[in-house]
Tab-separated table of C-alpha atoms in Angstrom:
chain	number	residue	atom	x	y	z
A	1	UNK	CA	-0.264	-17.294	8.857
A	2	UNK	CA	-0.778	-13.715	7.981
A	3	UNK	CA	-3.039	-11.383	6.896
A	4	UNK	CA	-3.421	-7.936	5.257
A	5	UNK	CA	-6.362	-5.589	6.136
A	6	UNK	CA	-6.277	-2.471	4.242
A	7	UNK	CA	-9.327	0.437	4.960
A	8	UNK	CA	-9.492	3.675	4.253
A	9	UNK	CA	-10.413	3.859	0.762
A	10	UNK	CA	-13.994	5.763	-0.447
A	11	UNK	CA	-15.661	8.349	-2.605
A	12	UNK	CA	-13.696	11.530	-3.061
A	13	UNK	CA	-14.368	14.816	-4.837
A	14	UNK	CA	-11.456	15.906	-7.453
A	15	UNK	CA	-8.564	17.634	-5.286
A	16	UNK	CA	-9.802	15.588	-1.630
A	17	UNK	CA	-7.624	13.442	0.409
A	18	UNK	CA	-7.867	9.796	1.475
A	19	UNK	CA	-5.595	8.090	3.629
A	20	UNK	CA	-4.986	4.255	3.183
A	21	UNK	CA	-4.068	1.587	6.138
A	22	UNK	CA	-2.945	-1.871	5.414
A	23	UNK	CA	-1.991	-3.649	8.783
A	24	UNK	CA	-0.750	-6.966	9.050
A	25	UNK	CA	-1.600	-9.431	11.824
A	26	UNK	CA	-0.393	-13.167	12.747
A	27	UNK	CA	2.938	-14.815	12.837
A	28	UNK	CA	5.589	-12.153	11.850
A	29	UNK	CA	9.123	-11.867	12.487
A	30	UNK	CA	10.176	-8.910	10.233
A	31	UNK	CA	8.557	-6.804	7.579
A	32	UNK	CA	11.139	-5.925	4.854
A	33	UNK	CA	9.703	-3.806	2.163
A	34	UNK	CA	6.000	-2.622	2.127
A	35	UNK	CA	4.209	-1.042	-1.008
A	36	UNK	CA	0.881	0.399	-2.414
A	37	UNK	CA	-0.525	-0.506	-5.765
A	38	UNK	CA	-3.317	-0.102	-7.603
A	39	UNK	CA	-5.477	-1.389	-10.536
A	40	UNK	CA	-8.014	0.441	-12.816
A	41	UNK	CA	-10.257	-1.064	-14.994
A	42	UNK	CA	-9.148	-2.791	-18.015
A	43	UNK	CA	-5.596	-1.646	-17.003
A	44	UNK	CA	-2.842	-3.432	-15.260
A	45	UNK	CA	-2.147	-3.493	-11.405
A	46	UNK	CA	0.852	-0.593	-11.177
A	47	UNK	CA	2.941	0.449	-8.548
A	48	UNK	CA	2.267	3.320	-6.878
A	49	UNK	CA	4.623	4.095	-4.333
A	50	UNK	CA	7.015	1.608	-1.853
A	51	UNK	CA	8.991	2.257	1.470
A	52	UNK	CA	11.490	-0.212	2.938
A	53	UNK	CA	12.686	-1.338	6.205
A	54	UNK	CA	15.082	1.317	6.386
A	55	UNK	CA	12.285	4.389	5.396
A	56	UNK	CA	13.544	4.566	1.508
A	57	UNK	CA	10.920	5.525	-0.593
A	58	UNK	CA	9.738	5.408	-4.504
A	59	UNK	CA	6.942	6.654	-6.379
A	60	UNK	CA	5.195	6.404	-9.172
A	61	UNK	CA	6.169	9.389	-11.464
A	62	UNK	CA	1.888	10.050	-11.488
A	63	UNK	CA	1.941	10.385	-7.671
A	64	UNK	CA	4.972	12.123	-6.767
A	65	UNK	CA	3.973	15.399	-4.690
A	66	UNK	CA	1.120	14.418	-4.106
A	67	UNK	CA	1.047	10.607	-2.438
A	68	UNK	CA	2.988	10.062	0.803
A	69	UNK	CA	4.194	6.457	1.972
A	70	UNK	CA	4.949	5.821	5.399
A	71	UNK	CA	4.778	2.654	7.833
A	72	UNK	CA	4.692	2.123	11.611
A	73	UNK	CA	7.148	-0.911	12.309
A	74	UNK	CA	5.620	-1.423	15.860
A	75	UNK	CA	1.835	-1.828	14.571
A	76	UNK	CA	3.197	-3.823	11.545
A	77	UNK	CA	0.885	-1.026	9.124
A	78	UNK	CA	1.731	0.973	6.033
A	79	UNK	CA	-0.213	3.841	4.911
A	80	UNK	CA	-0.900	6.140	2.062
A	81	UNK	CA	-1.715	9.923	2.361
A	82	UNK	CA	-3.473	10.521	-1.153
A	83	UNK	CA	-3.580	14.733	-1.801
A	84	UNK	CA	-4.867	16.452	-4.460
A	85	UNK	CA	-6.796	13.197	-5.681
A	86	UNK	CA	-7.392	13.208	-9.756
A	87	UNK	CA	-9.876	11.325	-11.385
A	88	UNK	CA	-7.155	9.277	-12.855
A	89	UNK	CA	-6.221	8.075	-9.501
A	90	UNK	CA	-9.386	6.445	-9.246
A	91	UNK	CA	-8.848	2.234	-9.256
A	92	UNK	CA	-8.874	-0.613	-6.377
A	93	UNK	CA	-5.609	-0.430	-4.078
A	94	UNK	CA	-3.736	-2.985	-2.868
A	95	UNK	CA	-0.831	-3.119	-0.442
A	96	UNK	CA	1.788	-5.435	0.000
A	97	UNK	CA	4.012	-6.579	2.446
A	98	UNK	CA	7.271	-8.684	2.353
A	99	UNK	CA	6.984	-10.620	5.650
A	100	UNK	CA	9.337	-13.230	7.254
A	101	UNK	CA	7.042	-15.206	9.535
A	102	UNK	CA	10.121	-16.575	11.657
A	103	UNK	CA	14.128	-16.138	12.095
A	104	UNK	CA	16.128	-17.670	9.103
A	105	UNK	CA	13.057	-18.007	7.016
A	106	UNK	CA	12.788	-16.528	4.070
A	107	UNK	CA	10.295	-13.206	3.188
A	108	UNK	CA	7.193	-13.570	1.112
A	109	UNK	CA	4.752	-11.509	-0.193
A	110	UNK	CA	1.663	-10.773	1.137
A	111	UNK	CA	-1.295	-8.800	-0.419
A	112	UNK	CA	-4.384	-6.917	0.784
A	113	UNK	CA	-7.965	-7.534	-0.140
A	114	UNK	CA	-7.853	-4.382	-2.351
A	115	UNK	CA	-9.846	-0.927	-1.711
A	116	UNK	CA	-11.884	0.989	-3.749
A	117	UNK	CA	-10.970	4.625	-4.508
A	118	UNK	CA	-13.004	6.580	-6.631
A	119	UNK	CA	-12.393	10.437	-7.671
A	120	UNK	CA	-15.744	11.987	-8.791
A	121	UNK	CA	-17.665	15.107	-8.421
């Protein structure tokens, strides 16, 4: 069994910063891609940023230059540093990790429970 636990969301003023964390626990052999997604009310879930096991990153155009994704493989954790937050960044943020539980078994996507980010003055 694998579980992802997110933390770090909250209320911040425009221009402020937050750092999200997402830690996986349980039976883990390896983790491939990790990523962050967000969903605002009335909108579809969208990709924010991803990072491969080799450290290659990809960002949505709307967050380039403001958000940074990183990972700590030893801790099975992915982070999202969000700077210069804007009201349009407000959403529930979800992490996803592509996890293999045992050698030779396929990898599956696991999702965190979501954490609310509110950007308001």
